[in-house]
Tab-separated table of C-alpha atoms in Angstrom:
chain	number	residue	atom	x	y	z
O	192	MET	CA	-0.051	0.050	0.057
O	193	ILE	CA	1.154	3.527	-1.007
O	194	SER	CA	1.834	5.781	2.040
O	195	PHE	CA	0.920	9.465	1.803
O	196	LYS	CA	4.814	10.383	1.792
O	197	GLN	CA	5.283	8.294	-1.282
O	198	LEU	CA	2.429	10.103	-3.324
O	199	PRO	CA	3.694	12.470	-6.028
O	200	LEU	CA	3.204	16.277	-5.123
O	201	GLU	CA	0.255	16.839	-7.364
O	202	ALA	CA	-1.554	13.903	-5.544
O	203	LYS	CA	-0.610	15.492	-2.101
O	204	ALA	CA	-2.071	18.454	-3.184
O	205	ALA	CA	-5.336	16.957	-4.490
O	206	VAL	CA	-5.874	15.181	-1.255
O	207	ALA	CA	-5.237	18.384	0.495
O	208	ALA	CA	-8.008	20.012	-1.452
O	209	GLY	CA	-10.383	17.223	-0.679
O	210	VAL	CA	-9.684	17.539	3.061
O	211	VAL	CA	-10.326	21.585	2.934
O	212	PHE	CA	-13.538	20.767	0.747
O	213	PHE	CA	-14.587	18.325	3.331
O	214	SER	CA	-13.945	20.494	6.229
O	215	MET	CA	-16.108	23.211	4.241
O	216	MET	CA	-19.062	20.927	3.959
O	217	ILE	CA	-18.718	20.149	7.674
O	218	SER	CA	-18.744	23.761	8.775
O	219	GLN	CA	-21.484	24.571	6.537
O	220	THR	CA	-23.689	21.701	7.588
O	221	PHE	CA	-23.255	21.386	11.421
O	222	LEU	CA	-21.576	24.620	12.619
O	223	ALA	CA	-23.266	27.215	10.565
O	224	GLU	CA	-25.827	27.701	13.402
O	225	GLN	CA	-23.446	27.523	16.103
O	226	LEU	CA	-20.587	29.958	15.075
O	227	GLU	CA	-20.990	33.851	15.276
O	228	PHE	CA	-21.588	35.734	11.922
O	229	GLY	CA	-18.236	37.225	12.036
O	230	THR	CA	-16.505	34.112	12.618
O	231	GLN	CA	-18.396	32.253	9.824
O	232	ARG	CA	-17.376	34.869	7.284
O	233	TRP	CA	-13.803	34.369	8.158
O	234	LEU	CA	-13.819	30.609	8.462
O	235	ARG	CA	-15.531	30.407	4.993
O	236	ARG	CA	-13.202	32.798	3.357
O	237	LEU	CA	-10.043	31.028	4.823
O	238	GLN	CA	-11.465	27.624	3.574
O	239	MET	CA	-12.157	28.769	0.176
O	240	ALA	CA	-8.684	30.516	-0.031
O	241	LEU	CA	-6.977	27.018	1.266
O	242	PHE	CA	-9.085	24.995	-1.215
O	243	VAL	CA	-8.444	27.399	-4.416
O	244	ASN	CA	-4.827	27.152	-3.541
O	245	ALA	CA	-4.518	23.467	-3.082
O	246	LEU	CA	-5.993	23.186	-6.808
O	247	MET	CA	-3.767	25.826	-7.933
O	248	LEU	CA	-0.736	24.079	-6.482
O	249	ILE	CA	-1.342	21.180	-9.101
O	250	GLY	CA	-1.353	23.644	-11.909
O	251	SER	CA	1.711	25.456	-10.253
O	252	LEU	CA	3.766	22.113	-10.187
O	253	TYR	CA	2.688	21.745	-13.925
O	254	ILE	CA	3.787	25.108	-14.843
O	255	TRP	CA	7.180	24.619	-12.955
O	256	ARG	CA	7.840	21.412	-14.721
O	257	CYS	CA	7.064	22.866	-18.150
O	258	ILE	CA	8.883	26.338	-17.826
O	259	VAL	CA	11.517	25.755	-15.250
O	260	THR	CA	12.547	22.135	-15.025
O	261	THR	CA	12.671	22.060	-18.738
O	262	PHE	CA	15.659	24.706	-18.777
O	263	TYR	CA	17.469	22.938	-15.939
O	264	ARG	CA	17.615	19.674	-18.147
O	265	LEU	CA	19.067	21.822	-21.030
O	266	SER	CA	22.991	22.016	-21.504
O	267	ALA	CA	25.069	24.688	-19.749
O	268	ALA	CA	24.681	26.938	-22.569
O	269	TYR	CA	21.374	28.209	-20.764
O	270	SER	CA	22.494	28.052	-17.424
O	271	TYR	CA	23.485	31.688	-16.799
O	272	CYS	CA	19.967	32.822	-17.175
O	273	PHE	CA	18.451	29.727	-15.128
O	274	LEU	CA	18.714	31.154	-11.611
O	275	PRO	CA	16.884	34.905	-12.315
O	276	TRP	CA	14.196	32.815	-14.443
O	277	LYS	CA	13.676	30.533	-11.495
O	278	ILE	CA	13.248	33.238	-8.961
O	279	ALA	CA	10.882	35.360	-11.154
O	280	VAL	CA	8.642	32.052	-11.776
O	281	LEU	CA	8.726	31.403	-8.268
O	282	MET	CA	7.822	34.907	-7.303
O	283	PHE	CA	4.933	34.906	-10.090
O	284	LEU	CA	3.442	31.785	-8.735
O	285	ALA	CA	3.586	33.062	-5.035
O	286	LEU	CA	1.706	36.221	-5.960
O	287	ALA	CA	-0.942	34.288	-7.779
O	288	HIS	CA	-1.240	32.066	-5.009
O	289	SER	CA	-1.617	35.057	-2.419
O	290	SER	CA	-4.427	36.667	-4.786
O	291	PHE	CA	-7.205	35.005	-2.570
O	292	PHE	CA	-5.839	36.069	0.694
O	293	THR	CA	-5.694	39.534	-0.063
O	294	LEU	CA	-9.601	39.460	0.471
O	295	LEU	CA	-8.950	38.455	3.993
O	296	PHE	CA	-6.416	41.369	4.817
O	297	LEU	CA	-5.987	43.897	2.188
O	298	VAL	CA	-9.252	45.637	1.432
O	299	ALA	CA	-9.572	49.284	1.811
O	300	GLU	CA	-11.088	52.599	0.107
O	301	GLU	CA	-8.491	51.943	-2.700
O	302	PRO	CA	-6.862	48.751	-3.853
O	303	TYR	CA	-3.336	47.855	-2.617
O	304	PHE	CA	-0.715	47.701	-5.226
O	305	PHE	CA	0.029	44.047	-3.761
O	306	SER	CA	-3.592	43.194	-4.416
O	307	LEU	CA	-3.479	44.409	-8.054
O	308	ALA	CA	-0.234	42.698	-8.441
O	309	SER	CA	-1.345	39.383	-7.138
O	310	TYR	CA	-4.616	39.188	-8.995
O	311	THR	CA	-2.847	40.294	-12.257
O	312	CYS	CA	-0.302	37.304	-11.765
O	313	LEU	CA	-3.582	35.195	-11.224
O	314	GLY	CA	-4.957	36.237	-14.602
O	315	ALA	CA	-1.792	35.465	-16.181
O	316	TYR	CA	-1.511	32.108	-14.377
O	317	ILE	CA	-4.927	31.150	-16.009
O	318	ILE	CA	-3.800	31.964	-19.457
O	319	LEU	CA	-0.379	30.458	-18.930
O	320	ILE	CA	-1.633	27.031	-17.731
O	321	PHE	CA	-4.094	26.970	-20.551
O	322	PHE	CA	-1.641	27.640	-23.453
O	323	LEU	CA	0.847	25.000	-21.813
O	324	PHE	CA	-1.831	22.567	-21.509
O	325	THR	CA	-3.038	23.073	-25.054
O	326	LEU	CA	0.169	23.134	-26.515
O	327	GLY	CA	1.252	20.091	-24.624
O	328	SER	CA	-1.864	18.072	-25.749
O	329	VAL	CA	-1.354	19.210	-29.552
O	330	GLU	CA	2.421	18.046	-29.243
O	331	GLN	CA	1.451	14.560	-27.957
O	332	VAL	CA	-1.201	14.240	-30.592
O	333	TYR	CA	1.286	14.913	-33.283
O	334	LYS	CA	3.799	12.776	-31.806
O	335	LEU	CA	1.325	9.992	-31.970
O	336	LEU	CA	0.375	10.726	-35.702
O	337	VAL	CA	3.981	11.309	-36.974
O	338	SER	CA	5.956	8.389	-38.100
O	339	ARG	CA	8.168	7.111	-35.298
O	340	GLY	CA	10.857	6.404	-37.771
O	341	ALA	CA	12.080	9.814	-38.370
O	342	LYS	CA	14.356	10.682	-35.759
O	343	THR	CA	15.320	14.508	-34.740
O	344	SER	CA	18.778	15.456	-33.778
O	345	GLY	CA	19.670	16.400	-30.366
O	346	ILE	CA	20.277	20.169	-31.398
O	347	ASN	CA	16.785	20.479	-32.921
O	348	LYS	CA	15.048	18.864	-30.340
O	349	SER	CA	16.889	20.951	-27.586
O	350	SER	CA	15.753	23.926	-29.624
O	351	LYS	CA	12.220	22.967	-29.729
O	352	THR	CA	12.275	22.366	-25.883
O	353	VAL	CA	13.429	25.740	-25.343
O	354	MET	CA	11.048	27.372	-27.706
O	355	LYS	CA	7.692	26.021	-26.553
O	356	PRO	CA	7.835	27.429	-22.880
O	357	VAL	CA	9.427	30.725	-24.413
O	358	LEU	CA	6.454	31.100	-26.891
O	359	VAL	CA	3.765	30.502	-24.297
O	360	VAL	CA	5.312	32.823	-21.971
O	361	MET	CA	5.589	35.641	-24.617
O	362	VAL	CA	1.982	35.082	-25.727
O	363	THR	CA	0.902	34.986	-21.873
O	364	VAL	CA	2.735	38.330	-21.320
O	365	ALA	CA	1.134	39.979	-24.459
O	366	LEU	CA	-2.346	38.910	-23.758
O	367	THR	CA	-2.114	39.998	-19.865
O	368	ALA	CA	-1.042	43.402	-21.240
O	369	VAL	CA	-3.876	43.590	-23.420
O	370	GLY	CA	-6.223	42.410	-20.798
O	371	LEU	CA	-5.004	44.986	-18.305
O	372	LEU	CA	-5.446	47.803	-20.897
O	373	ASN	CA	-8.899	46.790	-21.651
O	374	ALA	CA	-10.053	46.655	-18.106
O	375	SER	CA	-8.525	49.958	-17.424
O	376	GLN	CA	-10.820	51.555	-19.802
O	377	PRO	CA	-14.102	53.159	-18.667
O	378	PRO	CA	-16.909	50.792	-19.139
O	379	ALA	CA	-18.797	50.964	-22.452
O	380	VAL	CA	-22.271	52.692	-22.609
O	381	THR	CA	-24.484	50.244	-24.589
O	382	SER	CA	-27.948	51.418	-25.399
O	383	VAL	CA	-30.556	48.903	-26.286
O	384	VAL	CA	-34.340	49.274	-27.037
O	385	ILE	CA	-36.554	46.570	-25.682
O	386	PRO	CA	-40.202	46.219	-26.261
O	387	VAL	CA	-42.044	45.379	-23.297
O	388	HIS	CA	-45.391	43.833	-23.572
O	389	LYS	CA	-48.295	45.644	-21.868
O	390	LEU	CA	-45.996	48.669	-20.887
O	391	PRO	CA	-48.433	51.847	-20.798
O	392	LEU	CA	-47.862	53.992	-24.120
O	393	SER	CA	-47.510	56.921	-21.561
O	394	MET	CA	-44.117	55.152	-20.369
O	395	ASP	CA	-42.914	54.443	-23.768
O	396	GLY	CA	-39.136	55.482	-23.981
O	397	LEU	CA	-38.589	55.199	-20.170
O	398	LYS	CA	-34.933	54.903	-19.452
O	399	VAL	CA	-33.462	52.153	-17.342
O	400	VAL	CA	-29.688	52.005	-16.622
O	401	LEU	CA	-28.387	48.565	-15.637
O	402	LEU	CA	-25.402	47.985	-13.458
O	403	SER	CA	-24.093	44.564	-12.607
O	404	ASP	CA	-21.011	42.988	-10.779
O	405	ILE	CA	-18.833	45.982	-9.835
O	406	HIS	CA	-17.254	43.946	-7.102
O	407	LEU	CA	-15.955	46.500	-4.946
O	408	GLY	CA	-13.007	44.802	-3.066
O	409	PRO	CA	-9.394	44.151	-3.327
O	410	THR	CA	-8.915	45.570	-7.038
O	411	VAL	CA	-12.000	47.805	-7.302
O	412	GLY	CA	-12.201	50.723	-5.200
O	413	LYS	CA	-13.915	54.296	-4.616
O	414	THR	CA	-12.337	56.040	-7.602
O	415	LYS	CA	-13.747	53.585	-9.999
O	416	LEU	CA	-17.142	53.638	-8.534
O	417	ALA	CA	-17.249	57.296	-8.656
O	418	MET	CA	-16.406	57.206	-12.215
O	419	VAL	CA	-19.296	54.404	-12.988
O	420	VAL	CA	-21.735	56.888	-11.100
O	421	GLN	CA	-20.669	60.003	-12.981
O	422	MET	CA	-21.286	58.203	-16.156
O	423	VAL	CA	-24.767	56.967	-14.998
O	424	LYS	CA	-25.737	60.539	-14.056
O	425	ALA	CA	-24.574	61.619	-17.450
O	426	LEU	CA	-26.985	59.341	-19.044
O	427	LYS	CA	-30.089	61.061	-16.826
O	428	PRO	CA	-32.013	57.392	-16.373
O	429	ASP	CA	-35.543	57.485	-14.898
O	430	ILE	CA	-34.527	54.203	-12.979
O	431	THR	CA	-31.179	52.756	-12.127
O	432	VAL	CA	-30.846	49.032	-11.201
O	433	ILE	CA	-28.020	47.137	-9.597
O	434	VAL	CA	-28.514	43.579	-10.123
O	435	GLY	CA	-25.843	42.160	-7.536
O	436	ASP	CA	-22.214	41.503	-6.812
O	437	LEU	CA	-21.809	45.106	-5.781
O	438	SER	CA	-19.185	44.064	-3.286
O	439	ASP	CA	-16.844	41.413	-2.277
O	440	SER	CA	-16.289	42.726	1.282
O	441	GLU	CA	-18.139	43.274	4.313
O	442	VAL	CA	-19.557	46.923	4.803
O	443	MET	CA	-17.156	47.777	7.844
O	444	ALA	CA	-14.054	47.188	5.716
O	445	ILE	CA	-15.227	48.871	2.344
O	446	ARG	CA	-17.828	51.463	3.597
O	447	PRO	CA	-15.625	54.672	2.453
O	448	ALA	CA	-15.588	53.182	-1.066
O	449	VAL	CA	-19.264	53.167	-1.585
O	450	GLU	CA	-20.159	56.522	-0.698
O	451	PRO	CA	-20.515	57.478	-4.305
O	452	LEU	CA	-23.469	55.684	-4.778
O	453	SER	CA	-25.352	58.303	-2.454
O	454	GLU	CA	-25.132	60.436	-5.838
O	455	LEU	CA	-27.306	58.365	-7.691
O	456	ASN	CA	-30.671	60.244	-8.039
O	457	SER	CA	-32.889	58.684	-10.575
O	458	PRO	CA	-36.206	60.317	-10.309
O	459	LEU	CA	-38.445	56.827	-10.269
O	460	GLY	CA	-35.732	55.328	-7.877
O	461	THR	CA	-32.527	53.080	-7.553
O	462	TYR	CA	-32.784	49.460	-6.899
O	463	PHE	CA	-30.825	46.509	-5.694
O	464	VAL	CA	-30.852	42.872	-5.569
O	465	THR	CA	-28.339	40.512	-4.122
O	466	GLY	CA	-25.850	38.622	-6.158
O	467	ASN	CA	-23.895	35.300	-4.943
O	468	HIS	CA	-21.013	37.542	-3.696
O	469	GLU	CA	-23.156	39.497	-1.362
O	470	TYR	CA	-23.791	36.236	0.457
O	471	TYR	CA	-19.896	35.442	0.445
O	472	THR	CA	-19.394	38.502	2.365
O	473	SER	CA	-21.831	37.025	5.344
O	474	ASP	CA	-23.052	40.810	5.719
O	475	VAL	CA	-25.951	40.953	3.573
O	476	ASN	CA	-28.152	42.764	6.240
O	477	SER	CA	-25.657	45.466	6.836
O	478	TRP	CA	-25.386	46.125	3.272
O	479	PHE	CA	-29.190	46.611	2.807
O	480	GLU	CA	-28.833	49.248	5.790
O	481	LEU	CA	-26.083	51.070	4.136
O	482	LEU	CA	-28.021	51.031	0.656
O	483	LYS	CA	-31.045	52.348	2.220
O	484	SER	CA	-29.340	55.235	3.872
O	485	PHE	CA	-28.079	56.103	0.241
O	486	ASN	CA	-31.756	55.922	-0.868
O	487	ILE	CA	-31.094	52.680	-2.788
O	488	HIS	CA	-34.113	50.355	-2.387
O	489	PRO	CA	-33.239	46.571	-2.005
O	490	LEU	CA	-35.684	44.286	-3.419
O	491	HIS	CA	-35.664	41.413	-1.101
O	492	ASN	CA	-38.105	39.089	-2.784
O	493	GLU	CA	-40.369	42.090	-3.298
O	494	ASN	CA	-41.693	44.600	-5.569
O	495	VAL	CA	-42.761	47.976	-6.421
O	496	LYS	CA	-44.913	49.648	-8.620
O	497	ILE	CA	-43.287	52.245	-11.011
O	498	SER	CA	-45.714	54.868	-12.226
O	499	SER	CA	-45.628	56.950	-15.160
O	500	PRO	CA	-44.373	60.346	-14.566
O	501	ARG	CA	-47.376	61.584	-16.984
O	502	SER	CA	-50.053	59.473	-15.290
O	503	SER	CA	-50.215	57.859	-12.022
O	504	ASN	CA	-52.793	55.109	-13.210
O	505	ASP	CA	-50.105	53.828	-15.664
O	506	TRP	CA	-47.703	51.625	-13.925
O	507	PHE	CA	-45.705	48.585	-14.326
O	508	CYS	CA	-44.314	46.181	-11.745
O	509	LEU	CA	-40.597	46.031	-11.114
O	510	ALA	CA	-39.789	42.730	-8.872
O	511	GLY	CA	-36.400	41.523	-7.522
O	512	VAL	CA	-35.363	38.075	-5.942
O	513	ASP	CA	-32.617	37.127	-3.813
O	514	ASP	CA	-29.894	35.438	-5.580
O	515	ILE	CA	-30.057	31.426	-5.365
O	516	GLU	CA	-26.830	31.204	-3.579
O	517	ALA	CA	-28.616	32.100	-0.488
O	518	GLN	CA	-30.241	28.797	-0.348
O	519	VAL	CA	-26.780	26.741	-1.188
O	520	MET	CA	-25.368	28.719	1.621
O	521	ARG	CA	-28.527	28.348	4.101
O	522	TYR	CA	-28.337	32.040	4.606
O	523	SER	CA	-31.037	32.738	7.127
O	524	GLY	CA	-34.035	34.771	5.781
O	525	HIS	CA	-32.731	34.758	2.368
O	526	GLY	CA	-33.361	32.768	-0.944
O	527	MET	CA	-35.105	33.183	-4.172
O	528	ASP	CA	-38.656	33.386	-3.377
O	529	LEU	CA	-40.435	34.232	-6.856
O	530	LYS	CA	-43.859	33.791	-5.545
O	531	LYS	CA	-43.215	36.519	-2.654
O	532	ALA	CA	-41.604	38.807	-5.058
O	533	LEU	CA	-44.413	38.818	-7.559
O	534	VAL	CA	-47.294	39.090	-5.140
O	535	ASP	CA	-49.865	41.740	-6.311
O	536	CYS	CA	-47.930	41.616	-9.858
O	537	SER	CA	-50.974	40.590	-11.976
O	538	ALA	CA	-50.609	39.607	-15.691
O	539	ASP	CA	-52.539	42.565	-16.390
O	540	HIS	CA	-49.647	45.055	-16.135
O	541	ALA	CA	-45.924	44.660	-17.400
O	542	ILE	CA	-43.661	42.839	-15.092
O	543	VAL	CA	-39.889	43.488	-14.940
O	544	LEU	CA	-37.815	41.385	-12.708
O	545	LEU	CA	-34.285	41.787	-11.495
O	546	ALA	CA	-32.375	38.268	-11.005
O	547	HIS	CA	-28.597	38.287	-10.413
O	548	GLN	CA	-28.000	34.863	-12.182
O	549	PRO	CA	-29.257	33.666	-15.644
O	550	LEU	CA	-30.150	30.473	-14.122
O	551	ALA	CA	-32.546	32.278	-11.731
O	552	ALA	CA	-33.924	33.931	-14.730
O	553	LYS	CA	-34.552	30.566	-16.306
O	554	TRP	CA	-36.276	28.999	-13.279
O	555	ALA	CA	-38.496	32.401	-13.261
O	556	LEU	CA	-39.872	31.954	-16.522
O	557	GLN	CA	-40.529	28.350	-16.085
O	558	ASP	CA	-42.766	29.353	-13.074
O	559	ARG	CA	-44.025	32.618	-14.628
O	560	PRO	CA	-43.897	32.826	-18.290
O	561	ASP	CA	-45.916	35.921	-18.247
O	562	ILE	CA	-42.694	37.985	-16.968
O	563	ASN	CA	-41.945	40.323	-19.589
O	564	LEU	CA	-38.376	41.305	-18.918
O	565	ILE	CA	-35.680	39.997	-16.863
O	566	LEU	CA	-32.420	41.852	-16.054
O	567	SER	CA	-29.510	39.693	-15.077
O	568	GLY	CA	-25.649	39.654	-14.647
O	569	HIS	CA	-23.271	37.068	-13.145
O	570	THR	CA	-21.566	35.960	-16.021
O	571	HIS	CA	-19.095	38.715	-16.863
O	572	GLY	CA	-19.275	37.616	-20.438
O	573	GLY	CA	-16.535	35.239	-19.336
O	574	GLN	CA	-14.209	37.990	-18.303
O	575	ILE	CA	-10.878	36.740	-19.636
O	576	PHE	CA	-9.841	34.213	-22.147
O	577	PRO	CA	-10.082	31.068	-21.697
O	578	LEU	CA	-12.738	31.385	-18.938
O	579	ASN	CA	-15.234	32.678	-21.833
O	580	ALA	CA	-16.076	29.214	-22.822
O	581	GLY	CA	-17.051	27.986	-19.445
O	582	ALA	CA	-19.238	30.848	-18.548
O	583	TYR	CA	-20.976	30.122	-21.960
O	584	LEU	CA	-21.607	26.502	-21.436
O	585	LEU	CA	-22.656	26.932	-17.686
O	586	ASN	CA	-25.225	29.621	-18.044
O	587	PRO	CA	-28.511	29.273	-19.882
O	588	PHE	CA	-27.981	33.032	-21.180
O	589	PHE	CA	-24.400	34.292	-21.564
O	590	VAL	CA	-24.397	37.995	-22.285
O	591	GLY	CA	-26.674	40.515	-24.332
O	592	LEU	CA	-30.343	40.389	-25.538
O	593	TYR	CA	-32.410	37.067	-25.646
O	594	LYS	CA	-35.943	36.619	-26.866
O	595	VAL	CA	-37.993	33.726	-25.094
O	596	GLY	CA	-41.356	32.885	-26.377
O	597	GLN	CA	-43.515	35.486	-27.860
O	598	SER	CA	-43.058	38.512	-25.643
O	599	THR	CA	-40.540	37.972	-22.935
O	600	PHE	CA	-36.896	39.066	-23.081
O	601	VAL	CA	-33.860	38.460	-21.011
O	602	TYR	CA	-30.889	40.866	-20.763
O	603	VAL	CA	-27.654	39.802	-19.160
O	604	SER	CA	-24.958	42.388	-18.618
O	605	PRO	CA	-21.386	41.348	-19.100
O	606	GLY	CA	-20.602	43.424	-15.913
O	607	THR	CA	-19.821	47.052	-14.984
O	608	MET	CA	-16.373	46.248	-13.721
O	609	TYR	CA	-14.393	43.091	-13.059
O	610	TYR	CA	-14.100	40.381	-10.188
O	611	GLY	CA	-10.702	40.442	-8.593
O	612	ILE	CA	-8.502	39.966	-11.660
O	613	PRO	CA	-8.236	43.621	-13.262
O	614	MET	CA	-8.353	42.021	-16.870
O	615	ARG	CA	-10.725	41.916	-19.722
O	616	LEU	CA	-10.093	39.480	-22.747
O	617	GLY	CA	-12.927	38.558	-24.961
O	618	SER	CA	-15.421	40.714	-23.000
O	619	ARG	CA	-15.886	44.481	-22.250
O	620	ALA	CA	-17.222	46.081	-19.274
O	621	GLU	CA	-20.454	47.641	-19.850
O	622	ILE	CA	-23.209	50.170	-18.397
O	623	THR	CA	-26.250	49.333	-20.249
O	624	GLU	CA	-28.817	52.019	-21.134
O	625	ILE	CA	-32.072	50.135	-21.566
O	626	ILE	CA	-35.110	51.897	-23.355
O	627	LEU	CA	-38.552	50.363	-22.675
O	628	HIS	CA	-40.640	50.372	-25.645
O	629	SER	CA	-44.251	49.933	-25.517
O	630	PRO	CA	-45.160	47.784	-28.673
């Protein structure tokens, strides 16, 4: 029988990840009601950071073999640059691994440089491991297809061994730079006209600004939020809605960064629904109280009647549901409750629903196909390559406008900022200007 000490490092990392995951399940199932909220929050985040780092260790060992050990095995001609290269890769991996811990210790009004650097390395880590694995897989397939009779000289083989990691690193550096540049730009303002069945004629042309996935935390601070608020104010919306993932941290740690939201002053109101990251903070009720003090109305499985500025008899129902992650986390008093959210919203009037995740939008339409419009976020449009494909496959609606049935639309925002990694590749941050049209 093989002992734990005899296992390869990758297997040990996998075992460690399994142990941490098991401890997460135990604490969530049996200790959730016994621990104080603050203790729960810290324990959950620490466990998540340890779990992700254990999984990342498997990838880090693969990266090390591909771009460090490879050089070590070559002739002495490359030895003069081996030590600096080894140190650089070690620092890169250490920064990438430290990124998830910044959420525990380095959250303030503005991002710390260390947080920005560590999450940038995390983004580069994802790109690097994707291309190393892809190129390695292609190489293995090529070897199987090519005749084994042909022999390659030692010099050519050595050159190819060097060129593969060098090429991958160059591509990773280039894509990381492009991603950083894209994310540093202000979000694009996208204007879309959406016909809303049963919308009163007097409300034709009503302007709704949609924000989503701002993710105040280690890499997004007050300056970026203030920029977003100024852009929203310039659009002069009738209604502003924030469909979740406003923050990755608890109120106490990041309150000064949230102050620009108090400047939102849409005449028909500003509304908010929770995203999964609000529940990760374990501080949802404090967020509700803070937002209320800014005159932003949380729709906690509830609705409001939005009346026409021209006629109080004309109105539509704006409803919001809690994020579906609340049920998974057993967050007391929270969880998607569509029936409660749509109480008094009759089919005689237009219904607009705010639901953070596209999956929640799908569930809502299965229960209430008379909903006319659902506004969601969550996907980030994948945020960075190669995560785009995964986000596309895991969500029933990915990004942009979808028509469901005869008279229902779903719009999914790609996010107003970004989560953690300050990069955008294959996606663009967006502030959505939605013009409601009475068909």
